[in-house]
Amino acid sequence: MSGGVSLVMPMAGRGSRFARAGETRPKPLIELAGAPFFWWACESLRRAVPVEEMVFVVLAEHCRDHGIDRAILFHYPQARIVALPEVTAGAAETAMLGVKALRSRAPLAINDCDHAFRAPHMGRAVEEMRAGRIAGALLGFASQDPAYSYMRLDAQGAVCGTVEKQVVSPHAIAGCYWFASPDEMRGRYAAYRASCSYPELFMSGLYNQMLAEGARIGRIEARRHVSFGTPEECARLDPVRFAADFGPAPRKAPPA
């Protein structure tokens, strides 16, 4: 693959489901198999493609009270951090604030902090974006669970839309969203925000805006995908198997 890609990781949510379950740490800092959530998500991407620029979007209060900025820089000293004073209207708005901090025009991944994946063919999609054949791509995995967002496919198997929390195909959307460049996201965000019919600005909805404007969206199949975005998903995980699939964990960061 020629050149690296950019990563923006939106991590400025409240993690309310974990808080209600008694967790006091911000969701990205919860440990799984010896490493914080965000590390597993970052390394999933870094194992698939070379990453040259990293921006993490966090809450300022999580820096102050939990040292989330120090934890990020311990693992990724080259990363840049955007600290927000309050939560936004959704993941797409949070991500957009990170995109504004990017310096590179390389293909861009917006990657959630609460999943891990193996996607050996991701590099092919990046090359398709570099060549101008697709404007973006969605990482998917097989599911029939209405808890996820889904790709809608046409008769030829191409992505023709996205739907929240409805099983409209066997292809659930994993939390890794690709754009051929930061400008692809910037150029569609305002129109998406103005027309969004959901109570929050989901990332997947941006692709409906892109498709409506004639863009072609690729599909990447994850060979293995594990979500740990809720306490229930975490409870179902076997940490030993997880570490075997996605490990080994890094050395631990010092206490915040």
PDB file of C-alpha atoms in Angstrom:
ATOM      1  CA  MET A   1       0.000   0.000   0.000  1.00  0.00           C
ATOM      2  CA  SER A   2       1.240   3.491  -0.832  1.00  0.00           C
ATOM      3  CA  GLY A   3       1.294   5.902   2.113  1.00  0.00           C
ATOM      4  CA  GLY A   4      -0.474   5.941   5.435  1.00  0.00           C
ATOM      5  CA  VAL A   5      -3.997   6.931   6.433  1.00  0.00           C
ATOM      6  CA  SER A   6      -5.500   9.267   9.008  1.00  0.00           C
ATOM      7  CA  LEU A   7      -7.444   8.145  12.062  1.00  0.00           C
ATOM      8  CA  VAL A   8      -9.959  10.131  14.078  1.00  0.00           C
ATOM      9  CA  MET A   9     -11.328   8.413  17.170  1.00  0.00           C
ATOM     10  CA  PRO A  10     -14.413  10.089  18.714  1.00  0.00           C
ATOM     11  CA  MET A  11     -14.347   9.324  22.461  1.00  0.00           C
ATOM     12  CA  ALA A  12     -16.260  12.255  23.960  1.00  0.00           C
ATOM     13  CA  GLY A  13     -19.402  10.449  25.093  1.00  0.00           C
ATOM     14  CA  ARG A  14     -20.677   9.906  28.617  1.00  0.00           C
ATOM     15  CA  GLY A  15     -20.677   6.101  28.479  1.00  0.00           C
ATOM     16  CA  SER A  16     -23.971   6.219  30.358  1.00  0.00           C
ATOM     17  CA  ARG A  17     -24.772   2.510  30.117  1.00  0.00           C
ATOM     18  CA  PHE A  18     -21.507   1.612  31.812  1.00  0.00           C
ATOM     19  CA  ALA A  19     -22.007   4.367  34.397  1.00  0.00           C
ATOM     20  CA  ARG A  20     -25.444   2.983  35.238  1.00  0.00           C
ATOM     21  CA  ALA A  21     -23.801  -0.421  35.729  1.00  0.00           C
ATOM     22  CA  GLY A  22     -21.429   1.087  38.318  1.00  0.00           C
ATOM     23  CA  GLU A  23     -18.369   1.800  36.162  1.00  0.00           C
ATOM     24  CA  THR A  24     -16.579   4.982  37.231  1.00  0.00           C
ATOM     25  CA  ARG A  25     -14.043   5.218  34.386  1.00  0.00           C
ATOM     26  CA  PRO A  26     -14.812   6.755  30.988  1.00  0.00           C
ATOM     27  CA  LYS A  27     -15.694   3.994  28.539  1.00  0.00           C
ATOM     28  CA  PRO A  28     -12.488   4.285  26.459  1.00  0.00           C
ATOM     29  CA  LEU A  29     -10.392   3.622  29.596  1.00  0.00           C
ATOM     30  CA  ILE A  30     -12.207   0.473  30.706  1.00  0.00           C
ATOM     31  CA  GLU A  31      -9.773  -2.427  30.557  1.00  0.00           C
ATOM     32  CA  LEU A  32     -10.308  -5.588  28.551  1.00  0.00           C
ATOM     33  CA  ALA A  33      -7.744  -8.401  28.560  1.00  0.00           C
ATOM     34  CA  GLY A  34      -5.064  -6.105  29.941  1.00  0.00           C
ATOM     35  CA  ALA A  35      -5.543  -3.008  27.786  1.00  0.00           C
ATOM     36  CA  PRO A  36      -8.016  -0.104  27.561  1.00  0.00           C
ATOM     37  CA  PHE A  37     -10.854  -0.283  25.078  1.00  0.00           C
ATOM     38  CA  PHE A  38      -9.426   2.427  22.831  1.00  0.00           C
ATOM     39  CA  TRP A  39      -6.120   0.569  22.414  1.00  0.00           C
ATOM     40  CA  TRP A  40      -7.815  -2.536  20.995  1.00  0.00           C
ATOM     41  CA  ALA A  41      -9.749  -0.385  18.524  1.00  0.00           C
ATOM     42  CA  CYS A  42      -6.652   1.549  17.444  1.00  0.00           C
ATOM     43  CA  GLU A  43      -4.536  -1.554  17.046  1.00  0.00           C
ATOM     44  CA  SER A  44      -7.237  -3.240  14.977  1.00  0.00           C
ATOM     45  CA  LEU A  45      -6.891  -0.451  12.440  1.00  0.00           C
ATOM     46  CA  ARG A  46      -3.099  -0.262  12.657  1.00  0.00           C
ATOM     47  CA  ARG A  47      -2.803  -3.987  11.982  1.00  0.00           C
ATOM     48  CA  ALA A  48      -4.889  -3.597   8.841  1.00  0.00           C
ATOM     49  CA  VAL A  49      -3.344  -0.446   7.326  1.00  0.00           C
ATOM     50  CA  PRO A  50      -0.462   1.945   8.110  1.00  0.00           C
ATOM     51  CA  VAL A  51      -1.685   4.922  10.156  1.00  0.00           C
ATOM     52  CA  GLU A  52       0.310   8.142   9.888  1.00  0.00           C
ATOM     53  CA  GLU A  53      -1.900  10.689  11.687  1.00  0.00           C
ATOM     54  CA  MET A  54      -4.043  10.145  14.792  1.00  0.00           C
ATOM     55  CA  VAL A  55      -6.532  12.533  16.410  1.00  0.00           C
ATOM     56  CA  PHE A  56      -8.518  11.604  19.519  1.00  0.00           C
ATOM     57  CA  VAL A  57     -11.576  13.643  20.512  1.00  0.00           C
ATOM     58  CA  VAL A  58     -12.297  13.490  24.243  1.00  0.00           C
ATOM     59  CA  LEU A  59     -14.142  15.365  26.972  1.00  0.00           C
ATOM     60  CA  ALA A  60     -12.097  17.939  28.885  1.00  0.00           C
ATOM     61  CA  GLU A  61     -13.541  16.619  32.138  1.00  0.00           C
ATOM     62  CA  HIS A  62     -12.164  13.156  31.331  1.00  0.00           C
ATOM     63  CA  CYS A  63      -8.715  14.711  30.952  1.00  0.00           C
ATOM     64  CA  ARG A  64      -9.080  16.518  34.264  1.00  0.00           C
ATOM     65  CA  ASP A  65     -10.648  13.722  36.300  1.00  0.00           C
ATOM     66  CA  HIS A  66      -9.293  10.551  34.676  1.00  0.00           C
ATOM     67  CA  GLY A  67      -6.162  11.486  32.735  1.00  0.00           C
ATOM     68  CA  ILE A  68      -7.518  10.160  29.449  1.00  0.00           C
ATOM     69  CA  ASP A  69      -5.131  12.423  27.537  1.00  0.00           C
ATOM     70  CA  ARG A  70      -2.132  10.958  29.379  1.00  0.00           C
ATOM     71  CA  ALA A  71      -3.343   7.424  28.722  1.00  0.00           C
ATOM     72  CA  ILE A  72      -3.645   8.133  24.991  1.00  0.00           C
ATOM     73  CA  LEU A  73      -0.204   9.734  24.766  1.00  0.00           C
ATOM     74  CA  PHE A  74       1.373   6.888  26.721  1.00  0.00           C
ATOM     75  CA  HIS A  75       0.348   4.462  23.981  1.00  0.00           C
ATOM     76  CA  TYR A  76       0.509   6.891  21.035  1.00  0.00           C
ATOM     77  CA  PRO A  77       2.964   9.744  21.727  1.00  0.00           C
ATOM     78  CA  GLN A  78       2.480  11.118  18.206  1.00  0.00           C
ATOM     79  CA  ALA A  79      -1.294  11.530  18.636  1.00  0.00           C
ATOM     80  CA  ARG A  80      -3.085  14.860  18.873  1.00  0.00           C
ATOM     81  CA  ILE A  81      -5.940  15.387  21.304  1.00  0.00           C
ATOM     82  CA  VAL A  82      -8.998  17.591  20.897  1.00  0.00           C
ATOM     83  CA  ALA A  83     -10.692  18.171  24.269  1.00  0.00           C
ATOM     84  CA  LEU A  84     -14.338  19.266  24.192  1.00  0.00           C
ATOM     85  CA  PRO A  85     -16.077  21.186  26.985  1.00  0.00           C
ATOM     86  CA  GLU A  86     -19.291  19.164  26.643  1.00  0.00           C
ATOM     87  CA  VAL A  87     -20.893  16.295  24.744  1.00  0.00           C
ATOM     88  CA  THR A  88     -22.040  16.911  21.181  1.00  0.00           C
ATOM     89  CA  ALA A  89     -25.165  16.015  19.214  1.00  0.00           C
ATOM     90  CA  GLY A  90     -23.685  12.667  18.218  1.00  0.00           C
ATOM     91  CA  ALA A  91     -20.679  10.732  16.976  1.00  0.00           C
ATOM     92  CA  ALA A  92     -20.666  12.468  13.587  1.00  0.00           C
ATOM     93  CA  GLU A  93     -20.375  15.913  15.177  1.00  0.00           C
ATOM     94  CA  THR A  94     -17.679  14.677  17.555  1.00  0.00           C
ATOM     95  CA  ALA A  95     -15.755  13.153  14.664  1.00  0.00           C
ATOM     96  CA  MET A  96     -16.118  16.317  12.598  1.00  0.00           C
ATOM     97  CA  LEU A  97     -14.398  18.324  15.331  1.00  0.00           C
ATOM     98  CA  GLY A  98     -11.499  15.881  15.102  1.00  0.00           C
ATOM     99  CA  VAL A  99     -11.417  16.049  11.305  1.00  0.00           C
ATOM    100  CA  LYS A 100     -10.935  19.817  11.542  1.00  0.00           C
ATOM    101  CA  ALA A 101      -7.658  19.155  13.370  1.00  0.00           C
ATOM    102  CA  LEU A 102      -6.221  16.923  10.630  1.00  0.00           C
ATOM    103  CA  ARG A 103      -3.262  18.093   8.587  1.00  0.00           C
ATOM    104  CA  SER A 104      -3.163  15.265   6.044  1.00  0.00           C
ATOM    105  CA  ARG A 105      -5.432  14.781   3.026  1.00  0.00           C
ATOM    106  CA  ALA A 106      -4.932  11.000   3.147  1.00  0.00           C
ATOM    107  CA  PRO A 107      -7.836   8.531   3.292  1.00  0.00           C
ATOM    108  CA  LEU A 108      -9.597   8.902   6.624  1.00  0.00           C
ATOM    109  CA  ALA A 109     -10.959   6.351   9.091  1.00  0.00           C
ATOM    110  CA  ILE A 110     -13.380   7.377  11.834  1.00  0.00           C
ATOM    111  CA  ASN A 111     -13.005   4.471  14.239  1.00  0.00           C
ATOM    112  CA  ASP A 112     -15.126   3.859  17.340  1.00  0.00           C
ATOM    113  CA  CYS A 113     -13.310   3.036  20.572  1.00  0.00           C
ATOM    114  CA  ASP A 114     -15.441   0.066  21.618  1.00  0.00           C
ATOM    115  CA  HIS A 115     -14.733  -2.723  19.156  1.00  0.00           C
ATOM    116  CA  ALA A 116     -11.927  -4.856  17.744  1.00  0.00           C
ATOM    117  CA  PHE A 117     -11.642  -6.429  14.327  1.00  0.00           C
ATOM    118  CA  ARG A 118      -9.526  -8.320  11.859  1.00  0.00           C
ATOM    119  CA  ALA A 119      -9.947  -6.991   8.317  1.00  0.00           C
ATOM    120  CA  PRO A 120      -7.125  -8.281   6.095  1.00  0.00           C
ATOM    121  CA  HIS A 121      -8.627  -6.770   2.920  1.00  0.00           C
ATOM    122  CA  MET A 122      -9.030  -3.238   4.266  1.00  0.00           C
ATOM    123  CA  GLY A 123      -5.953  -2.078   2.370  1.00  0.00           C
ATOM    124  CA  ARG A 124      -7.660  -2.861  -0.942  1.00  0.00           C
ATOM    125  CA  ALA A 125     -10.470  -0.450  -0.117  1.00  0.00           C
ATOM    126  CA  VAL A 126      -7.941   2.236   0.787  1.00  0.00           C
ATOM    127  CA  GLU A 127      -6.278   1.824  -2.610  1.00  0.00           C
ATOM    128  CA  GLU A 128      -9.703   2.062  -4.281  1.00  0.00           C
ATOM    129  CA  MET A 129     -10.223   5.360  -2.482  1.00  0.00           C
ATOM    130  CA  ARG A 130      -6.801   6.642  -3.482  1.00  0.00           C
ATOM    131  CA  ALA A 131      -7.584   5.771  -7.107  1.00  0.00           C
ATOM    132  CA  GLY A 132     -10.878   7.682  -6.978  1.00  0.00           C
ATOM    133  CA  ARG A 133     -13.016   4.611  -7.633  1.00  0.00           C
ATOM    134  CA  ILE A 134     -14.935   4.924  -4.355  1.00  0.00           C
ATOM    135  CA  ALA A 135     -15.604   7.942  -2.124  1.00  0.00           C
ATOM    136  CA  GLY A 136     -15.734   5.955   1.087  1.00  0.00           C
ATOM    137  CA  ALA A 137     -16.237   2.512   2.571  1.00  0.00           C
ATOM    138  CA  LEU A 138     -18.016   0.785   5.429  1.00  0.00           C
ATOM    139  CA  LEU A 139     -16.617  -2.046   7.518  1.00  0.00           C
ATOM    140  CA  GLY A 140     -19.223  -4.748   8.015  1.00  0.00           C
ATOM    141  CA  PHE A 141     -19.793  -8.027   9.789  1.00  0.00           C
ATOM    142  CA  ALA A 142     -22.455 -10.717   9.668  1.00  0.00           C
ATOM    143  CA  SER A 143     -25.318 -10.171  12.122  1.00  0.00           C
ATOM    144  CA  GLN A 144     -29.072 -10.328  12.613  1.00  0.00           C
ATOM    145  CA  ASP A 145     -29.117  -8.256  15.812  1.00  0.00           C
ATOM    146  CA  PRO A 146     -31.235  -5.068  15.604  1.00  0.00           C
ATOM    147  CA  ALA A 147     -28.910  -3.361  18.088  1.00  0.00           C
ATOM    148  CA  TYR A 148     -26.636  -2.441  15.171  1.00  0.00           C
ATOM    149  CA  SER A 149     -26.831  -0.254  12.095  1.00  0.00           C
ATOM    150  CA  TYR A 150     -27.022  -2.012   8.727  1.00  0.00           C
ATOM    151  CA  MET A 151     -25.992  -1.548   5.123  1.00  0.00           C
ATOM    152  CA  ARG A 152     -28.735  -1.654   2.540  1.00  0.00           C
ATOM    153  CA  LEU A 153     -27.525  -3.412  -0.625  1.00  0.00           C
ATOM    154  CA  ASP A 154     -28.808  -3.281  -4.194  1.00  0.00           C
ATOM    155  CA  ALA A 155     -29.356  -6.284  -6.475  1.00  0.00           C
ATOM    156  CA  GLN A 156     -25.661  -6.285  -7.407  1.00  0.00           C
ATOM    157  CA  GLY A 157     -24.551  -6.298  -3.766  1.00  0.00           C
ATOM    158  CA  ALA A 158     -23.377  -2.679  -3.751  1.00  0.00           C
ATOM    159  CA  VAL A 159     -24.076  -0.370  -0.809  1.00  0.00           C
ATOM    160  CA  CYS A 160     -27.127   1.765  -1.607  1.00  0.00           C
ATOM    161  CA  GLY A 161     -27.993   3.045   1.874  1.00  0.00           C
ATOM    162  CA  THR A 162     -27.686   2.674   5.628  1.00  0.00           C
ATOM    163  CA  VAL A 163     -30.388   2.118   8.239  1.00  0.00           C
ATOM    164  CA  GLU A 164     -30.222   2.470  12.021  1.00  0.00           C
ATOM    165  CA  LYS A 165     -31.324  -0.421  14.239  1.00  0.00           C
ATOM    166  CA  GLN A 166     -33.151  -2.357  11.504  1.00  0.00           C
ATOM    167  CA  VAL A 167     -31.917  -5.621   9.987  1.00  0.00           C
ATOM    168  CA  VAL A 168     -32.251  -4.824   6.272  1.00  0.00           C
ATOM    169  CA  SER A 169     -29.383  -7.095   5.160  1.00  0.00           C
ATOM    170  CA  PRO A 170     -26.990  -9.623   6.721  1.00  0.00           C
ATOM    171  CA  HIS A 171     -24.322  -6.897   6.824  1.00  0.00           C
ATOM    172  CA  ALA A 172     -24.169  -4.948  10.086  1.00  0.00           C
ATOM    173  CA  ILE A 173     -22.005  -1.839  10.165  1.00  0.00           C
ATOM    174  CA  ALA A 174     -18.936  -2.064  12.351  1.00  0.00           C
ATOM    175  CA  GLY A 175     -17.704   1.160  13.892  1.00  0.00           C
ATOM    176  CA  CYS A 176     -15.034   1.969  11.310  1.00  0.00           C
ATOM    177  CA  TYR A 177     -16.118   4.513   8.703  1.00  0.00           C
ATOM    178  CA  TRP A 178     -13.931   5.376   5.730  1.00  0.00           C
ATOM    179  CA  PHE A 179     -13.724   8.497   3.567  1.00  0.00           C
ATOM    180  CA  ALA A 180     -11.419   8.974   0.585  1.00  0.00           C
ATOM    181  CA  SER A 181     -10.211  12.217   2.168  1.00  0.00           C
ATOM    182  CA  PRO A 182     -11.206  14.543   5.006  1.00  0.00           C
ATOM    183  CA  ASP A 183     -12.897  16.760   2.404  1.00  0.00           C
ATOM    184  CA  GLU A 184     -15.329  13.947   1.538  1.00  0.00           C
ATOM    185  CA  MET A 185     -16.664  14.114   5.090  1.00  0.00           C
ATOM    186  CA  ARG A 186     -16.439  17.883   5.446  1.00  0.00           C
ATOM    187  CA  GLY A 187     -18.321  18.424   2.201  1.00  0.00           C
ATOM    188  CA  ARG A 188     -21.317  16.307   3.221  1.00  0.00           C
ATOM    189  CA  TYR A 189     -21.560  17.013   6.930  1.00  0.00           C
ATOM    190  CA  ALA A 190     -23.611  20.236   6.830  1.00  0.00           C
ATOM    191  CA  ALA A 191     -26.232  18.756   4.497  1.00  0.00           C
ATOM    192  CA  TYR A 192     -26.438  15.595   6.598  1.00  0.00           C
ATOM    193  CA  ARG A 193     -26.843  17.565   9.817  1.00  0.00           C
ATOM    194  CA  ALA A 194     -29.637  19.653   8.283  1.00  0.00           C
ATOM    195  CA  SER A 195     -31.547  16.617   7.005  1.00  0.00           C
ATOM    196  CA  CYS A 196     -30.862  14.031   9.735  1.00  0.00           C
ATOM    197  CA  SER A 197     -34.111  12.470  10.958  1.00  0.00           C
ATOM    198  CA  TYR A 198     -32.559  10.628  13.905  1.00  0.00           C
ATOM    199  CA  PRO A 199     -32.355  12.049  17.448  1.00  0.00           C
ATOM    200  CA  GLU A 200     -28.561  12.048  17.216  1.00  0.00           C
ATOM    201  CA  LEU A 201     -26.000  12.423  14.454  1.00  0.00           C
ATOM    202  CA  PHE A 202     -24.900   8.866  13.706  1.00  0.00           C
ATOM    203  CA  MET A 203     -21.836   8.334  11.530  1.00  0.00           C
ATOM    204  CA  SER A 204     -23.579   5.878   9.217  1.00  0.00           C
ATOM    205  CA  GLY A 205     -26.149   8.486   8.152  1.00  0.00           C
ATOM    206  CA  LEU A 206     -23.445  10.456   6.349  1.00  0.00           C
ATOM    207  CA  TYR A 207     -23.292   7.723   3.726  1.00  0.00           C
ATOM    208  CA  ASN A 208     -26.926   8.247   2.757  1.00  0.00           C
ATOM    209  CA  GLN A 209     -26.008  11.851   1.987  1.00  0.00           C
ATOM    210  CA  MET A 210     -23.000  10.729  -0.047  1.00  0.00           C
ATOM    211  CA  LEU A 211     -25.039   8.165  -1.977  1.00  0.00           C
ATOM    212  CA  ALA A 212     -27.767  10.739  -2.679  1.00  0.00           C
ATOM    213  CA  GLU A 213     -25.091  12.907  -4.274  1.00  0.00           C
ATOM    214  CA  GLY A 214     -23.941  10.059  -6.507  1.00  0.00           C
ATOM    215  CA  ALA A 215     -20.940   8.806  -4.547  1.00  0.00           C
ATOM    216  CA  ARG A 216     -19.933   5.154  -4.676  1.00  0.00           C
ATOM    217  CA  ILE A 217     -19.369   3.461  -1.308  1.00  0.00           C
ATOM    218  CA  GLY A 218     -17.291   0.327  -0.874  1.00  0.00           C
ATOM    219  CA  ARG A 219     -17.886  -2.540   1.519  1.00  0.00           C
ATOM    220  CA  ILE A 220     -15.177  -4.180   3.642  1.00  0.00           C
ATOM    221  CA  GLU A 221     -15.914  -7.502   5.322  1.00  0.00           C
ATOM    222  CA  ALA A 222     -14.360  -8.068   8.743  1.00  0.00           C
ATOM    223  CA  ARG A 223     -13.000 -11.567   9.126  1.00  0.00           C
ATOM    224  CA  ARG A 224     -13.518 -11.230  12.879  1.00  0.00           C
ATOM    225  CA  HIS A 225     -15.392  -8.527  14.767  1.00  0.00           C
ATOM    226  CA  VAL A 226     -16.061  -8.116  18.481  1.00  0.00           C
ATOM    227  CA  SER A 227     -18.096  -5.278  19.960  1.00  0.00           C
ATOM    228  CA  PHE A 228     -17.749  -4.313  23.625  1.00  0.00           C
ATOM    229  CA  GLY A 229     -19.811  -1.136  23.636  1.00  0.00           C
ATOM    230  CA  THR A 230     -22.235  -2.172  26.382  1.00  0.00           C
ATOM    231  CA  PRO A 231     -21.893  -3.962  29.735  1.00  0.00           C
ATOM    232  CA  GLU A 232     -23.902  -6.846  28.279  1.00  0.00           C
ATOM    233  CA  GLU A 233     -21.503  -7.280  25.361  1.00  0.00           C
ATOM    234  CA  CYS A 234     -18.542  -7.210  27.742  1.00  0.00           C
ATOM    235  CA  ALA A 235     -20.142  -9.824  29.981  1.00  0.00           C
ATOM    236  CA  ARG A 236     -20.432 -12.195  27.019  1.00  0.00           C
ATOM    237  CA  LEU A 237     -16.737 -11.908  26.158  1.00  0.00           C
ATOM    238  CA  ASP A 238     -14.156 -14.527  27.073  1.00  0.00           C
ATOM    239  CA  PRO A 239     -11.027 -12.441  27.828  1.00  0.00           C
ATOM    240  CA  VAL A 240      -8.709 -15.397  27.187  1.00  0.00           C
ATOM    241  CA  ARG A 241     -10.127 -16.041  23.734  1.00  0.00           C
ATOM    242  CA  PHE A 242     -10.256 -12.320  23.020  1.00  0.00           C
ATOM    243  CA  ALA A 243      -6.559 -11.919  23.862  1.00  0.00           C
ATOM    244  CA  ALA A 244      -5.738 -14.939  21.704  1.00  0.00           C
ATOM    245  CA  ASP A 245      -7.609 -13.372  18.782  1.00  0.00           C
ATOM    246  CA  PHE A 246      -6.457  -9.768  19.171  1.00  0.00           C
ATOM    247  CA  GLY A 247      -3.534  -9.714  21.645  1.00  0.00           C
ATOM    248  CA  PRO A 248      -1.032  -9.463  23.076  1.00  0.00           C
ATOM    249  CA  ALA A 249      -1.829  -6.474  25.275  1.00  0.00           C
ATOM    250  CA  PRO A 250       0.751  -3.676  25.628  1.00  0.00           C
ATOM    251  CA  ARG A 251       2.645  -2.667  28.726  1.00  0.00           C
ATOM    252  CA  LYS A 252       0.370  -0.863  31.155  1.00  0.00           C
ATOM    253  CA  ALA A 253       0.221   2.886  31.466  1.00  0.00           C
ATOM    254  CA  PRO A 254       1.150   4.391  34.841  1.00  0.00           C
ATOM    255  CA  PRO A 255      -1.774   5.403  37.087  1.00  0.00           C
ATOM    256  CA  ALA A 256      -3.480   8.653  36.074  1.00  0.00           C
TER     257      ALA A 256
END
